[in-house]
GROMACS .gro file of C-alpha atoms in nm:
model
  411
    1UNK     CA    1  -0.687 -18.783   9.957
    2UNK     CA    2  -0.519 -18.482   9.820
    3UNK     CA    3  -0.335 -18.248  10.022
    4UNK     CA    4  -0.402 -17.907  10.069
    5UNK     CA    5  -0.097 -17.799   9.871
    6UNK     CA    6  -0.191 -17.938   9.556
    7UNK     CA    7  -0.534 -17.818   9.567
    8UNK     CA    8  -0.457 -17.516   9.664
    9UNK     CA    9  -0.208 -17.504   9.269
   10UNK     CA   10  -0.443 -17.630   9.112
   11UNK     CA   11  -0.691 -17.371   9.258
   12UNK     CA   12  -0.434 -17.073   9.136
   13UNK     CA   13  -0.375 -17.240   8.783
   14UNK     CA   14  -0.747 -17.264   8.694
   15UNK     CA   15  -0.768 -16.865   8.807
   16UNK     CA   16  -0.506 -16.781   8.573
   17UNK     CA   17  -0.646 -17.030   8.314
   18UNK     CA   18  -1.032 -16.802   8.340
   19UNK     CA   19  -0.804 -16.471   8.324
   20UNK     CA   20  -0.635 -16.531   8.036
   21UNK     CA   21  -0.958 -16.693   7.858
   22UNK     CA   22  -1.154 -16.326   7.972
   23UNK     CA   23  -0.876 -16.149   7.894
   24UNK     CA   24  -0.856 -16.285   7.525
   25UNK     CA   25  -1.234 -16.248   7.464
   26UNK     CA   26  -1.199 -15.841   7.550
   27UNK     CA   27  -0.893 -15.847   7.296
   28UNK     CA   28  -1.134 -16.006   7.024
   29UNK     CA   29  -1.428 -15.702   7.155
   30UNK     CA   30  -1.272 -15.388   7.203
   31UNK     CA   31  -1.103 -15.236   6.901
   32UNK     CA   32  -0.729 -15.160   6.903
   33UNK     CA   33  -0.636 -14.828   6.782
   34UNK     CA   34  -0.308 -14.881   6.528
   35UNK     CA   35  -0.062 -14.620   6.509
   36UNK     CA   36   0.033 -14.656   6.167
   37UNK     CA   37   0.417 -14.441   6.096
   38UNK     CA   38   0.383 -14.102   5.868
   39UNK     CA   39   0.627 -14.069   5.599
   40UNK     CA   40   0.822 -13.740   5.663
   41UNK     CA   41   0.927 -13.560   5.314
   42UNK     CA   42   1.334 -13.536   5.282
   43UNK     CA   43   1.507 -13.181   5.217
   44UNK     CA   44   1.439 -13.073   4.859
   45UNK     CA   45   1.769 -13.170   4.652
   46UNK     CA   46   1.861 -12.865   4.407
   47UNK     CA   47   1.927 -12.993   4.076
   48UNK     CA   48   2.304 -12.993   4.011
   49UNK     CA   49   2.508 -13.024   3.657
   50UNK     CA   50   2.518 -13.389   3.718
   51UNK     CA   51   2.220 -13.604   3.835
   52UNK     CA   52   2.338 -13.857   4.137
   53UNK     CA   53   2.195 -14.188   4.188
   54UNK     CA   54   1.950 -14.198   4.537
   55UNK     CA   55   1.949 -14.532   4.709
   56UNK     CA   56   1.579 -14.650   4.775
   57UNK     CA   57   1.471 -14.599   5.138
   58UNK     CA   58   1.236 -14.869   5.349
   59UNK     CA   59   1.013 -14.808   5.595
   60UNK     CA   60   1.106 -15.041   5.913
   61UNK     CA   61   0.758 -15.034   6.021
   62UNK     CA   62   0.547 -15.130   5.717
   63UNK     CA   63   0.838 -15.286   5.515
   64UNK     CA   64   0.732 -15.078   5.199
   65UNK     CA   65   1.009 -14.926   4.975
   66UNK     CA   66   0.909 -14.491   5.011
   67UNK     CA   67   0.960 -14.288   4.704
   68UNK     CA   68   1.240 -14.223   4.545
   69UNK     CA   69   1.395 -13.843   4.492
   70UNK     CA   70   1.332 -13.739   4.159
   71UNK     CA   71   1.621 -13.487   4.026
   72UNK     CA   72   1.467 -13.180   3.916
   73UNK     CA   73   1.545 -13.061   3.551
   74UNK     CA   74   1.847 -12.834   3.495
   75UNK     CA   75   1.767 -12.494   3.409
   76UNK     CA   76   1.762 -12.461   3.025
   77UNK     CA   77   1.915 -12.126   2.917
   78UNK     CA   78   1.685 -11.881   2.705
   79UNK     CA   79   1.730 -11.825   2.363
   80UNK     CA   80   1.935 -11.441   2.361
   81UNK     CA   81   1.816 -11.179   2.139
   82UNK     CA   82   1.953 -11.175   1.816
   83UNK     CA   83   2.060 -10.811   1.714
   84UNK     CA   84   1.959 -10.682   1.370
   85UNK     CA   85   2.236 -10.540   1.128
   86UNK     CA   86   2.178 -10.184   1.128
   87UNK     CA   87   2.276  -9.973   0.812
   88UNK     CA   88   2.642  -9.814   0.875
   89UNK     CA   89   2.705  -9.538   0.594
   90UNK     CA   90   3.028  -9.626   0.360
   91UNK     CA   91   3.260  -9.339   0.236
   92UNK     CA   92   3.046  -9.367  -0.089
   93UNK     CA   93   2.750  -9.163   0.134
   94UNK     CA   94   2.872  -8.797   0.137
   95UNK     CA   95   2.708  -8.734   0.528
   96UNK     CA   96   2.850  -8.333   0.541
   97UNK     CA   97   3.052  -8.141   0.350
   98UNK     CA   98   3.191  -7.796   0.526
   99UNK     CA   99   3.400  -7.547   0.336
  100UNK     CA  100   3.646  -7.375   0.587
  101UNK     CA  101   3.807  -7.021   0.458
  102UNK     CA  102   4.117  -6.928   0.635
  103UNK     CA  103   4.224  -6.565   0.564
  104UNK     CA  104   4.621  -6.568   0.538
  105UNK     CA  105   4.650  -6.945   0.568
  106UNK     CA  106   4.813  -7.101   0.312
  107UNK     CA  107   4.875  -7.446   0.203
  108UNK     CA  108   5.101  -7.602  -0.032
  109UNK     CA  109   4.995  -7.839  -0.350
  110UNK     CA  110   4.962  -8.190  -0.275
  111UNK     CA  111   4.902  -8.426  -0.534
  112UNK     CA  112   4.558  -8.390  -0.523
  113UNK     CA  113   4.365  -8.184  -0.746
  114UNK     CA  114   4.154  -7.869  -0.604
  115UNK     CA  115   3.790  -7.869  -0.780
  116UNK     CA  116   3.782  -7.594  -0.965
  117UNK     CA  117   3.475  -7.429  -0.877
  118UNK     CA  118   3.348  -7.166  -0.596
  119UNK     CA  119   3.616  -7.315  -0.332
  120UNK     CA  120   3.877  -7.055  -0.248
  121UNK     CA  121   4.221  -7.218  -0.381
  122UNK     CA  122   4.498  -7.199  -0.159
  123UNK     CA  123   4.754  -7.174  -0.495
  124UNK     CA  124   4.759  -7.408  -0.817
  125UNK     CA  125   4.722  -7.758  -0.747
  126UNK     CA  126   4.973  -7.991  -0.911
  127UNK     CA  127   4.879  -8.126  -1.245
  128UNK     CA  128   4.789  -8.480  -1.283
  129UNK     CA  129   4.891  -8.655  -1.597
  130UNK     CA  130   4.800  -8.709  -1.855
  131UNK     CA  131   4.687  -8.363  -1.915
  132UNK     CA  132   4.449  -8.286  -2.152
  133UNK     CA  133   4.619  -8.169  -2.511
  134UNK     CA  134   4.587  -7.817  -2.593
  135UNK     CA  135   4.653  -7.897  -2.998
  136UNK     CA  136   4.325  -8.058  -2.944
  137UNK     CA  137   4.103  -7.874  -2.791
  138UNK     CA  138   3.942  -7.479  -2.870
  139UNK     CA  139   4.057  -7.156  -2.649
  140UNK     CA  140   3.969  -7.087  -2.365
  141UNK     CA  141   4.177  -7.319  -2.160
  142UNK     CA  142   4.033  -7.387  -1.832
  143UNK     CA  143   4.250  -7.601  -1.551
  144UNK     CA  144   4.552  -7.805  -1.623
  145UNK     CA  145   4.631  -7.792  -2.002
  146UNK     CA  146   4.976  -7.923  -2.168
  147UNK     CA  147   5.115  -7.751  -2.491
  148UNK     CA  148   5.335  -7.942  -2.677
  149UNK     CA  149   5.728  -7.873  -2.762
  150UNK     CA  150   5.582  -7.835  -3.116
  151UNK     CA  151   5.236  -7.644  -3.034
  152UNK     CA  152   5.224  -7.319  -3.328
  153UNK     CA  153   5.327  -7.043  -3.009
  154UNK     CA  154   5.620  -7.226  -2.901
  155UNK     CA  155   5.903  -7.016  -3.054
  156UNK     CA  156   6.292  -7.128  -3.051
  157UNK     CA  157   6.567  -6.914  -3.091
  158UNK     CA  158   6.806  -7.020  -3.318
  159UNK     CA  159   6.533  -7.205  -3.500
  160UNK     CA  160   6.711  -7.545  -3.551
  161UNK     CA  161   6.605  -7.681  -3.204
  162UNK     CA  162   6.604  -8.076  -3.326
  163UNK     CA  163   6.256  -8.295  -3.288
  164UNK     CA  164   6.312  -8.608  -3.117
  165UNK     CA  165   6.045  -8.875  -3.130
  166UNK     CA  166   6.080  -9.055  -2.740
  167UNK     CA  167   5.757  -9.353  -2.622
  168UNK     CA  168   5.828  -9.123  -2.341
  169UNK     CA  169   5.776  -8.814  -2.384
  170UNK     CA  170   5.456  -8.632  -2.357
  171UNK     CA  171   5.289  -8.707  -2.728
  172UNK     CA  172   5.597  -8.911  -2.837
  173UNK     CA  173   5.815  -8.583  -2.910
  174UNK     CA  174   6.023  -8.335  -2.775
  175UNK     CA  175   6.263  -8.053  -2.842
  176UNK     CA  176   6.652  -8.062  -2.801
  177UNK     CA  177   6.916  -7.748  -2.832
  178UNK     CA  178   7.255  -7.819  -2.808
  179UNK     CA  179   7.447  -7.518  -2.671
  180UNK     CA  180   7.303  -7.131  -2.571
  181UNK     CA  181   6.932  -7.071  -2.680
  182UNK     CA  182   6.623  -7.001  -2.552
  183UNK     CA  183   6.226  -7.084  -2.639
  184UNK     CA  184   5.938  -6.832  -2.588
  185UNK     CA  185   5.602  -6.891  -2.484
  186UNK     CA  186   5.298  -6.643  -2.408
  187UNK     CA  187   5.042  -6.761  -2.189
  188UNK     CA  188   4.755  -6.683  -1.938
  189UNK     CA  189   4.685  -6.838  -1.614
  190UNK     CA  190   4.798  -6.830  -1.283
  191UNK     CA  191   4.998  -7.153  -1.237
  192UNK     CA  192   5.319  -7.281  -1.445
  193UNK     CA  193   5.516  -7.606  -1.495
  194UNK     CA  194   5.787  -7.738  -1.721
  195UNK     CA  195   5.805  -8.050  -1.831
  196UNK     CA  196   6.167  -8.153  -1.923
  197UNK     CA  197   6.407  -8.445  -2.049
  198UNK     CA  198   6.685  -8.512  -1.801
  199UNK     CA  199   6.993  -8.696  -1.897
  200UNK     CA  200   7.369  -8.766  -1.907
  201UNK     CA  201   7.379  -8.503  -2.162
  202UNK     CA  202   7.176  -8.236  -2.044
  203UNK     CA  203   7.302  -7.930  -1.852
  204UNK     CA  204   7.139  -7.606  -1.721
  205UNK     CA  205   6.820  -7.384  -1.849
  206UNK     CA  206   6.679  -7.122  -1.638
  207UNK     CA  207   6.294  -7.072  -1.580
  208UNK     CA  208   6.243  -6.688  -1.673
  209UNK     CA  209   5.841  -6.555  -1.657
  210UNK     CA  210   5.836  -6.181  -1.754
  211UNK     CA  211   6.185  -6.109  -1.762
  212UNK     CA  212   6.211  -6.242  -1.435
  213UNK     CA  213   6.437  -6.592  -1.311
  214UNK     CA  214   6.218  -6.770  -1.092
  215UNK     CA  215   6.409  -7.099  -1.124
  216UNK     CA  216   6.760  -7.244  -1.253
  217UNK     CA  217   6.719  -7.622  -1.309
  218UNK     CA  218   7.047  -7.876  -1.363
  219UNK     CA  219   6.882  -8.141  -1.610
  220UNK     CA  220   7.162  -8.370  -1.543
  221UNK     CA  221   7.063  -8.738  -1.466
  222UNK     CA  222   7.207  -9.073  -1.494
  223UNK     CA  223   6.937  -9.193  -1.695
  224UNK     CA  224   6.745  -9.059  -1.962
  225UNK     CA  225   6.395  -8.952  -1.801
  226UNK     CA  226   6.143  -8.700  -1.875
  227UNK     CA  227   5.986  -8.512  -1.562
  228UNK     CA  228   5.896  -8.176  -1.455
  229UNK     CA  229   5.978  -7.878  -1.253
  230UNK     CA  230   5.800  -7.756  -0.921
  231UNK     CA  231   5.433  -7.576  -0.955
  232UNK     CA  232   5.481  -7.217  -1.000
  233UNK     CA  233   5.221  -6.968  -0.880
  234UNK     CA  234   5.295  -6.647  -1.118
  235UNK     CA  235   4.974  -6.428  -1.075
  236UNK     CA  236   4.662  -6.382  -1.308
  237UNK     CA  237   4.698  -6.236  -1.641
  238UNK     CA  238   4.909  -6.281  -1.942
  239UNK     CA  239   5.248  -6.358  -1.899
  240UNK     CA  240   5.555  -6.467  -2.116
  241UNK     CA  241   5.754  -6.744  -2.060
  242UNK     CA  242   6.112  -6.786  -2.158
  243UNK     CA  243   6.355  -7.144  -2.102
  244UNK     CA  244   6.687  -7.006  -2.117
  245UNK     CA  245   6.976  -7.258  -2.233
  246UNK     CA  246   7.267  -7.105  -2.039
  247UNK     CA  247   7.514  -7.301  -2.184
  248UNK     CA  248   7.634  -7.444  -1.838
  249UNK     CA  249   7.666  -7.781  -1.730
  250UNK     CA  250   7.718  -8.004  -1.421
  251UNK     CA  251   8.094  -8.090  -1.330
  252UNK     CA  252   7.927  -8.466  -1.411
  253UNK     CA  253   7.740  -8.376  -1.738
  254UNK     CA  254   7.848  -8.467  -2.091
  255UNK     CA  255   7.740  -8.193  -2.240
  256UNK     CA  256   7.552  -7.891  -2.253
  257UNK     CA  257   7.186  -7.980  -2.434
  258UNK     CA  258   6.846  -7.891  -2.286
  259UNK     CA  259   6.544  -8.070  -2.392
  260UNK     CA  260   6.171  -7.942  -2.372
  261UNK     CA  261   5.884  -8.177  -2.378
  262UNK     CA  262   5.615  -7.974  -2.293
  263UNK     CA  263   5.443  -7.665  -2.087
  264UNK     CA  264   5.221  -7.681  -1.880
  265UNK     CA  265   4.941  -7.413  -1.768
  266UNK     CA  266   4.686  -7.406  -1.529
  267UNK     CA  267   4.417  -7.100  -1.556
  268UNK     CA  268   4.106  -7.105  -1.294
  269UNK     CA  269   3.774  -6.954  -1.413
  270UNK     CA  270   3.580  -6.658  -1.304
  271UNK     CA  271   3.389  -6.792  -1.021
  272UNK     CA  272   3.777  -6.934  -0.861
  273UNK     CA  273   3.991  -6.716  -0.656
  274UNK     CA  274   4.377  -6.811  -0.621
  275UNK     CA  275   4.489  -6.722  -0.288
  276UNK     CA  276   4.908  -6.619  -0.345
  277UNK     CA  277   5.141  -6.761  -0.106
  278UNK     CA  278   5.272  -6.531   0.136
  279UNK     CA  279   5.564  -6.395   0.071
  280UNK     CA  280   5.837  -6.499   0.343
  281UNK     CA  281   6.131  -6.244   0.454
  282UNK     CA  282   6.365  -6.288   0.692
  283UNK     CA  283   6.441  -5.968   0.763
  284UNK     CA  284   6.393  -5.787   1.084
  285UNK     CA  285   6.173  -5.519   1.141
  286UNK     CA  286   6.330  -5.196   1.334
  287UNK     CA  287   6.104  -5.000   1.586
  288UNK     CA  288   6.246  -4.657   1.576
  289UNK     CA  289   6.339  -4.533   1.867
  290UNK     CA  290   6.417  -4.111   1.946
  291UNK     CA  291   6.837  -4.054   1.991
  292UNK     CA  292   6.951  -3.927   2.354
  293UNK     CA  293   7.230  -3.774   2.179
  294UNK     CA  294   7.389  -3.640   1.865
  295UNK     CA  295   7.761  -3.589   1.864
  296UNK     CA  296   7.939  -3.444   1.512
  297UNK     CA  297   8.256  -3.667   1.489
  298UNK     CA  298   8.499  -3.620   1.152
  299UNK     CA  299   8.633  -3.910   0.993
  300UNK     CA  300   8.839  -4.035   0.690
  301UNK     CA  301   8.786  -3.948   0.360
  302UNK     CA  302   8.560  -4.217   0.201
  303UNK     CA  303   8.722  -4.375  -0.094
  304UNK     CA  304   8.545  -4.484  -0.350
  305UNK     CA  305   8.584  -4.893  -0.478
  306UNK     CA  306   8.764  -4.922  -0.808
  307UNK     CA  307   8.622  -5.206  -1.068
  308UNK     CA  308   8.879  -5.464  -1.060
  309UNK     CA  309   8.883  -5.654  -1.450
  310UNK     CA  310   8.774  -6.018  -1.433
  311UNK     CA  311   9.079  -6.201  -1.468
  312UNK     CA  312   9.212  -6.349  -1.781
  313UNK     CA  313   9.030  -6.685  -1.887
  314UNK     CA  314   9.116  -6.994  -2.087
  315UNK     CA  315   8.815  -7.084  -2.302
  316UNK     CA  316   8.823  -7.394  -2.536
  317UNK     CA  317   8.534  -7.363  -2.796
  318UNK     CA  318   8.469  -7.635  -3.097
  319UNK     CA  319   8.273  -7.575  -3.406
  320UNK     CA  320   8.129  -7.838  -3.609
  321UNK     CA  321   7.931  -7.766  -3.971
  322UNK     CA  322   7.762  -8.022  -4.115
  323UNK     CA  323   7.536  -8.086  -4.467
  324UNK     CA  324   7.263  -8.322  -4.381
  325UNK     CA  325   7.244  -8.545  -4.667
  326UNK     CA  326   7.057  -8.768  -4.554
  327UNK     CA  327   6.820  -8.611  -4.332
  328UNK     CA  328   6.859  -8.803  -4.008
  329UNK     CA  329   6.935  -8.521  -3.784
  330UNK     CA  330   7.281  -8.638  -3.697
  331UNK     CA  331   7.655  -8.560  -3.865
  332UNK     CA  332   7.763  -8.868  -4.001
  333UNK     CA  333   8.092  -8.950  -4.170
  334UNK     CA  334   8.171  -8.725  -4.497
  335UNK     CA  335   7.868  -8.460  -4.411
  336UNK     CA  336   8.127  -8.225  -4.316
  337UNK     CA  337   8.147  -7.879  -4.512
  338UNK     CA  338   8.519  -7.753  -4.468
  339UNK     CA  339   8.701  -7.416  -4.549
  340UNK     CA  340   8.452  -7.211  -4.310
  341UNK     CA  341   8.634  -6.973  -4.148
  342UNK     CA  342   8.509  -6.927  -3.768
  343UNK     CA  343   8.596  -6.647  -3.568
  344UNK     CA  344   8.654  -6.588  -3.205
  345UNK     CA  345   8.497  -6.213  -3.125
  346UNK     CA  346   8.522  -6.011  -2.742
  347UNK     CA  347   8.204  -5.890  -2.691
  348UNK     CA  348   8.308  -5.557  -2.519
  349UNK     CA  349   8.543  -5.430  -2.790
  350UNK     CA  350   8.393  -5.641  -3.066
  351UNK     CA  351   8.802  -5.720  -3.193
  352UNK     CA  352   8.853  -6.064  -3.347
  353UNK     CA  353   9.090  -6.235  -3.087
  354UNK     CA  354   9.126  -6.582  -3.219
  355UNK     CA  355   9.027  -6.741  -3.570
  356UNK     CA  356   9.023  -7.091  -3.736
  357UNK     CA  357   8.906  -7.276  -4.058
  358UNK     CA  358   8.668  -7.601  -4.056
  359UNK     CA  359   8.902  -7.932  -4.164
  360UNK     CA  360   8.747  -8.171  -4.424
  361UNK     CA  361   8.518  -8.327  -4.164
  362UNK     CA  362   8.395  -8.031  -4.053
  363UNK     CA  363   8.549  -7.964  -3.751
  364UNK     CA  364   8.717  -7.556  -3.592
  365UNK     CA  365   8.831  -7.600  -3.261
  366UNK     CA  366   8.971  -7.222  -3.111
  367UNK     CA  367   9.156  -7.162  -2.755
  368UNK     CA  368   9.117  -6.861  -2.639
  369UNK     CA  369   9.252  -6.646  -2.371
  370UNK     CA  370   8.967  -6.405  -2.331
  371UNK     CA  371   8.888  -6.115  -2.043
  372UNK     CA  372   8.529  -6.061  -2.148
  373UNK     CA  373   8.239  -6.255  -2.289
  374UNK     CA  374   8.280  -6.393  -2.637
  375UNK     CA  375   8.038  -6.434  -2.936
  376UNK     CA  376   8.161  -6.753  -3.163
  377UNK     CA  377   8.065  -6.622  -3.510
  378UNK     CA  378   8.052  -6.838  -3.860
  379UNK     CA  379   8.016  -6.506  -4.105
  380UNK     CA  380   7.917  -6.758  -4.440
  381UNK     CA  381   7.598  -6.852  -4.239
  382UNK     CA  382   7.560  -6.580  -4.061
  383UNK     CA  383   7.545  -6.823  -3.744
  384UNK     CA  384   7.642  -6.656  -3.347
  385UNK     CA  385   7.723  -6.801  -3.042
  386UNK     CA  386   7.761  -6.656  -2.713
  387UNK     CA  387   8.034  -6.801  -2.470
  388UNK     CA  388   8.008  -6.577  -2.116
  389UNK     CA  389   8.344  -6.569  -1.939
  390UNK     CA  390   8.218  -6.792  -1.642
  391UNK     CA  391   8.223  -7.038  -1.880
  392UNK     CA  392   8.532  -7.207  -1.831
  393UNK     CA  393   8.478  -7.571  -1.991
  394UNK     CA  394   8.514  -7.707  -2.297
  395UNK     CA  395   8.205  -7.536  -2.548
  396UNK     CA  396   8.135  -7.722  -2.809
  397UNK     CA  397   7.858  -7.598  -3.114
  398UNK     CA  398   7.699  -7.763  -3.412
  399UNK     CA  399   7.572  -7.603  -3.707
  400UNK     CA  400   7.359  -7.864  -3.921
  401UNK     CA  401   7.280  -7.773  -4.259
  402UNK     CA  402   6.910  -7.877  -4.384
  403UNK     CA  403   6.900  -8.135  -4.731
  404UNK     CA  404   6.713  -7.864  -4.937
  405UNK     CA  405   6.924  -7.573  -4.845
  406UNK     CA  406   7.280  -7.717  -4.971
  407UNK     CA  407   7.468  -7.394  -5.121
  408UNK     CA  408   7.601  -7.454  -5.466
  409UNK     CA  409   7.961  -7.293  -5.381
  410UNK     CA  410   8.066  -7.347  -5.011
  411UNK     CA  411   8.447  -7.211  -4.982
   0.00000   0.00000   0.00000
């Protein structure tokens, strides 16, 4: 027979054995509320230059993989506005045009030439070349016109001023005088340039308008060129001009020749008003004031200045005469015309003071010791040269006879 112990386990273990059988049936009834995890959204990743790799998260409780991030496109930049070429006005679009007049302004000529027109000119402008040719065109000459060394009112005195043809010169031609002589002009218009030939050879004319000097030009140059004096404003009207050969030279020049290519003239019309330069003086202007005293004082007799005579100078002069047989402008070898007799004359007592005779090629050289100006006369032909007494070089004078006018006898 058992003892109470072992019923007494086996009574427990049966209890525990019904528990657990009642206590799985209510498991199987009664429904069991499941707390299934949320899935909490991660911070919001900006989108950055360069898109970075995101390792795949898994939810512990359900063992699922949760979504990815997902990068977020870049921001794309918007097209910019493309500005439209406006229209910009060139120098060929005249946008305003103002005419400013200045009372007692003046300006002086560029190289630009003044429209001739209704505009107030401040003086001449400076011509532009080429001018146009007055031998080719009618009177009246409005503007810049050049007149040829040859145009029909050109006059030289002594006639035989040599043509020379030069690529050069203005037209191909100019004038040359060799020694003292002079060329006339009348013309009208307000402005005035010369046009010369410049050389080894050349001395020095003056630039005479009325009777007036208003320029002395040394024409000596290295080279031969042909070029022009300054613009000279002379007034409206008619006026004479007059290129003086003075028979001077540079201490560097050869001789004593002047060459004329042309004149120019520049004449404005009716409607254009030349505005003169203003004249500039130096000199100081006195107020006048009243004296605070007068006091009679006596003093020395005043004596008067006596004229004291030039003194004594030694003048070389040369003469050379010349038959041009065969026309070429020039004294070649046996052209010469001897047995002229050429005299050396004072001019202020008209006496002979020195004489010679041409040799068989030509050639009367005199040295003189004069005290006044001398003429160099050649009575057969009736041919005169002046020598002033400030001329104190070496003068030298050719008289070139033309083909057609060979005399039958010459002594």
């Amino acid at each position: 027979m058992p003892s109470r112990f072992s019923l007494l386990v086996t009574l427990i273990s049966l209890t525990l054995v019904v528990w657990l059988v009642v206590l799985a049936l209510l498991l199987d009834v009664l429904p069991i509320q499941r707390v299934e995890a949320q899935i909490l959204l991660t911070q919001m990743i900006f989108p950055s230059a360069t898109p970075t790799q995101t390792a795949t998260t898994v939810h512990t409780a359900t063992n699922t993989p949760l979504p990815t991030q997902t990068t977020l496109p870049s921001n794309t930049p918007l097209p910019t506005e493309t500005l439209l070429p406006t229209l910009t006005p060139t120098l060929a679009v005249r946008l305003l045009e103002v005419t400013a007049v200045m009372p007692g302004v003046y300006t002086e000529p560029t190289s630009t030439p003044f429209p001739v027109g209704t505009n107030l000119l401040p003086a001449p402008p400076n011509p532009i070349e080429p001018l146009p040719d007055a031998t080719h065109a009618a009177a009246p000459f409005m503007g810049w016109y050049s007149f040829e060394s040859d145009y029909p009112t050109v006059q030289y005195s002594p006639v035989r001023w040599t043509a020379r043809q030069n690529i050069s010169a203005s037209e191909g031609q100019y004038h040359r005088y060799e020694g003292m002589g002079s060329v006339s002009f009348p013309f009208e218009g307000e402005g005035l340039r010369v046009r010369y030939v410049a050389a080894r050879n050349m001395g020095i004319f003056e630039v005479v308008v009325d009777g007036q000097i208003i320029d002395t030009v040394d024409a000596y140059h290295p080279d031969l060129i042909f070029t022009g004096t300054q613009v000279y404003f002379v007034g409206s009207g008619s006026h004479t001009l007059t290129i003086r050969a003075t028979g001077r030279r540079n201490v560097q020049s050869e001789a004593i020749t002047v060459g004329l290519d042309a004149i120019q003239v520049f004449r404005a019309d009716a409607n254009t008003l030349i505005i003169p330069p203003p004249a500039v003086t130096n000199t100081p202007v006195a107020t006048p004031r009243p004296a605070q005293s007068i006091e009679l004082v006596s003093a020395p007799a005043t004596t008067m200045p006596t004229a004291t005579p030039p003194a004594p100078a030694e003048i070389s002069v040369s003469v050379v005469i010349a038959y041009d047989e065969n026309g070429n402008r020039d004294v070649d070898p046996a052209e010469g015309v001897s047995g002229i007799p050429i005299r050396a004359v004072a001019v202020d007592s008209n006496q002979v003071i020195a004489q010679s005779v041409t040799d068989v090629h030509g050639y009367a050289q005199l040295l003189v010791i004069a005290e006044s100006d001398l003429r160099i006369v050649a009575p057969y032909f009736g041919e005169v040269w002046d020598v002033p007494l400030s001329t104190r070089a070496s003068n030298q004078f050719t008289l070139l006879l033309e083909p057609g006018n060979q005399p039958g006898i010459i002594p």
